[in-house]
Coordinates of C-alpha atoms in Angstrom, one line a residue:
M336 CA -0.2 0.2 -0.1
N337 CA 1.9 3.4 1.1
D338 CA 4.2 1.5 2.9
P339 CA 7.9 2.7 2.8
N340 CA 9.2 -0.4 5.5
S341 CA 7.0 -2.9 3.4
H342 CA 8.2 -5.8 2.0
A343 CA 7.1 -6.0 -0.9
F344 CA 6.1 -3.6 -4.0
V345 CA 2.9 -4.5 -5.8
N346 CA 1.3 -2.7 -8.6
G347 CA 3.1 0.8 -8.4
R348 CA 2.7 1.2 -4.2
F349 CA 3.9 -1.1 -1.2
Y350 CA 2.5 -3.8 0.0
M351 CA 1.5 -3.0 3.7
N352 CA 1.7 -6.0 6.3
P353 CA -1.8 -7.1 7.2
E354 CA -1.1 -6.7 10.5
H355 CA -0.6 -3.1 10.2
V356 CA -3.2 -2.6 8.2
T357 CA -6.4 -1.0 9.6
A358 CA -9.7 0.0 8.4
D359 CA -9.1 3.4 8.0
D360 CA -6.8 2.0 4.8
F361 CA -10.0 1.3 2.8
F362 CA -12.1 4.3 3.6
R363 CA -11.9 7.8 2.7
S364 CA -14.5 10.8 3.6
G365 CA -15.8 14.1 1.7
L366 CA -17.3 12.9 -1.4
N367 CA -20.0 14.8 -0.3
M368 CA -18.7 17.6 -0.4
P369 CA -18.5 20.5 -3.2
G370 CA -15.1 20.6 -4.3
N371 CA -12.6 23.8 -4.8
A372 CA -13.6 24.6 -8.9
S373 CA -11.9 28.9 -8.5
N374 CA -9.5 27.9 -11.0
Q375 CA -9.9 28.7 -15.3
L376 CA -12.1 26.0 -16.3
G377 CA -14.2 26.1 -13.0
V378 CA -14.3 22.0 -12.6
A379 CA -13.4 20.0 -9.3
G380 CA -12.5 16.7 -8.5
V381 CA -12.6 15.2 -5.0
Q382 CA -10.8 12.1 -5.5
A383 CA -11.2 8.1 -4.0
N384 CA -8.3 6.4 -5.9
V385 CA -4.9 4.2 -4.3
N386 CA -3.3 8.2 -3.2
T387 CA -5.9 8.6 -1.1
L388 CA -7.3 5.0 -0.4
P389 CA -5.2 3.1 -0.3
G390 CA -7.1 0.2 0.5
L391 CA -7.6 0.3 -3.4
N392 CA -4.3 -1.4 -4.3
T393 CA -4.2 -4.7 -6.5
L394 CA -8.0 -3.5 -6.5
G395 CA -9.0 -2.4 -10.6
I396 CA -11.1 0.5 -9.0
S397 CA -11.7 4.4 -8.0
S398 CA -14.5 6.6 -8.1
S399 CA -14.2 10.9 -8.1
R400 CA -16.7 13.1 -7.7
L401 CA -16.7 15.6 -10.7
D402 CA -17.9 19.7 -9.7
Y403 CA -18.6 22.2 -12.5
A404 CA -19.4 25.6 -12.1
P405 CA -21.4 27.5 -14.8
Y406 CA -20.5 26.9 -18.4
A407 CA -17.7 25.3 -16.8
L408 CA -15.4 22.6 -18.7
N409 CA -13.3 19.5 -17.7
A410 CA -11.2 19.8 -21.1
P411 CA -10.6 17.5 -23.2
H412 CA -8.2 15.0 -21.7
T413 CA -7.7 11.2 -21.7
N414 CA -7.9 8.7 -18.5
P415 CA -4.7 6.6 -20.2
R416 CA -5.1 3.9 -17.5
A417 CA -9.0 3.5 -17.9
S418 CA -12.5 3.0 -18.4
E419 CA -14.8 6.0 -17.0
I420 CA -18.6 5.4 -15.7
L421 CA -20.2 9.1 -15.4
V422 CA -23.7 9.9 -13.7
V423 CA -24.8 12.8 -13.1
V424 CA -26.3 13.5 -10.3
E425 CA -27.1 17.7 -10.3
G426 CA -27.6 19.4 -13.1
T427 CA -26.9 19.1 -16.9
L428 CA -23.4 18.8 -19.2
Y429 CA -23.1 18.0 -23.0
V430 CA -20.6 14.8 -22.9
G431 CA -18.7 13.1 -25.6
F432 CA -15.4 11.0 -26.8
I433 CA -13.7 11.0 -29.9
T434 CA -12.9 7.9 -31.6
S435 CA -9.4 6.8 -32.8
T436 CA -8.6 6.3 -36.3
S437 CA -8.8 2.4 -37.9
G438 CA -7.5 3.8 -41.4
P439 CA -5.6 5.6 -44.0
N440 CA -9.3 7.4 -44.9
M441 CA -10.7 7.2 -41.7
K442 CA -12.0 10.6 -39.6
N443 CA -12.4 10.5 -35.6
K444 CA -15.9 10.1 -34.8
L445 CA -17.0 12.2 -31.9
F446 CA -19.9 10.6 -29.9
S447 CA -22.0 13.3 -27.3
K448 CA -24.9 13.7 -25.8
I449 CA -27.1 15.8 -23.3
L450 CA -27.0 14.2 -20.1
H451 CA -29.6 14.8 -16.8
P452 CA -29.7 13.9 -13.2
G453 CA -29.8 10.2 -13.5
D454 CA -28.3 9.8 -16.4
V455 CA -25.2 7.6 -17.8
F456 CA -22.6 8.0 -20.3
V457 CA -19.7 5.7 -20.6
F458 CA -16.0 6.8 -21.9
P459 CA -13.9 4.4 -23.4
I460 CA -10.8 3.9 -22.0
G461 CA -7.4 6.1 -23.8
L462 CA -9.6 8.2 -25.9
I463 CA -10.3 11.9 -25.6
H464 CA -13.6 13.3 -23.7
F465 CA -15.1 16.0 -22.4
Q466 CA -17.7 17.4 -20.2
F467 CA -18.9 21.0 -20.1
N468 CA -21.6 22.3 -18.2
V469 CA -24.4 23.8 -20.3
R470 CA -26.4 25.7 -17.9
K471 CA -25.3 29.0 -15.9
T472 CA -26.2 26.2 -12.4
N473 CA -23.8 24.4 -10.8
A474 CA -23.3 20.5 -11.8
V475 CA -22.2 17.5 -10.1
A476 CA -20.8 14.0 -11.5
I477 CA -19.7 10.7 -9.7
T478 CA -17.5 8.6 -12.1
R479 CA -16.4 5.5 -11.8
F480 CA -12.7 3.9 -13.1
N481 CA -11.4 0.3 -13.9
S482 CA -8.4 1.4 -11.8
Q483 CA -6.8 2.3 -8.6
N484 CA -5.0 5.1 -10.5
A485 CA -6.6 5.8 -13.9
G486 CA -4.1 8.4 -14.7
Y487 CA -5.8 11.9 -16.4
N488 CA -4.5 13.6 -19.2
I489 CA -5.2 17.5 -20.1
I490 CA -5.0 17.8 -24.3
A491 CA -3.8 21.2 -24.3
N492 CA -1.9 21.1 -21.2
A493 CA 0.5 18.5 -22.5
L494 CA 0.8 20.3 -25.7
F495 CA 0.9 23.8 -24.6
G496 CA 2.6 23.1 -21.2
S497 CA 4.7 21.2 -20.9
H498 CA 7.7 21.2 -19.8
P499 CA 10.4 21.7 -21.2
S500 CA 8.2 23.0 -24.4
I501 CA 7.6 21.3 -27.4
N502 CA 9.3 23.4 -30.5
D503 CA 6.5 25.7 -31.5
D504 CA 7.7 24.9 -35.1
I505 CA 6.9 21.6 -34.0
L506 CA 2.7 22.7 -32.9
A507 CA 2.7 25.2 -35.9
K508 CA 2.9 22.7 -38.3
A509 CA 0.5 20.1 -36.3
F510 CA -1.7 22.5 -36.0
Q511 CA -1.5 25.1 -39.4
V512 CA -0.7 28.0 -38.0
D513 CA 1.9 30.5 -37.6
K514 CA 4.0 30.6 -34.8
K515 CA 3.0 33.5 -33.1
I516 CA 0.2 31.8 -32.1
V517 CA 1.3 29.1 -30.9
D518 CA 4.0 31.1 -28.8
Y519 CA 0.7 32.9 -27.1
I520 CA -1.3 30.2 -26.5
Q521 CA 2.1 28.2 -24.4
S522 CA 2.5 31.5 -22.8
Q523 CA -1.1 30.9 -20.9
Y524 CA 0.0 28.4 -19.7
D525 CA 3.3 29.0 -18.4
R526 CA 1.0 29.2 -15.0
V527 CA 1.1 25.8 -14.7
G528 CA -1.9 23.9 -13.4
L529 CA -4.6 25.2 -15.2
L530 CA -7.0 22.7 -14.2
L531 CA -5.1 20.5 -11.5
D532 CA -4.6 23.4 -9.1
N533 CA -7.5 22.9 -6.5
Y534 CA -8.8 20.3 -8.6
D535 CA -8.6 17.5 -5.2
K536 CA -9.1 20.3 -3.0
P537 CA -11.9 20.8 -0.9
N538 CA -14.2 23.5 -1.4
S539 CA -13.0 26.2 2.7
N540 CA -16.4 27.9 1.6

């Protein structure tokens, strides 16, 4: 689990001696509380994964609560290690994922849906997906993953906010735009953690 003095290293985590395990290793509170969505995208996540719930180690499951401010966007991203199932608890979300291509003449296809409370949507592993709050009221969703740590890779952050930066010639050619546009976008990501600054912090209000 999380004990560096244990004798086994399993699935990326130290495996705790069973004699030292307590009920707290299988417990995580806080998913009833909204996350702090005071960031540029207006989305917050409260995680119940192996980093916050050690008992999940080797079990292949995790969960999170997502809070969306009005018109907030959970920007296009991937979960590289898990498929995701999302249930809307409150509000209205426009969600979707984009397929990979299977041939030279194939185009990426968007699968999207408007979700209301009680609606469920699945995002296949590794595919780019997003959620957008289409209302002027808050929204809440609960997610489940088939991994103890699904990973979270925002496409824009990865391309324009990496350290060191990707050469602007490469990005300019990839997006077929002038390098000045690339330089401008990269400058916006000098404030590292655009979404994640408060991603797993409870709302103190």
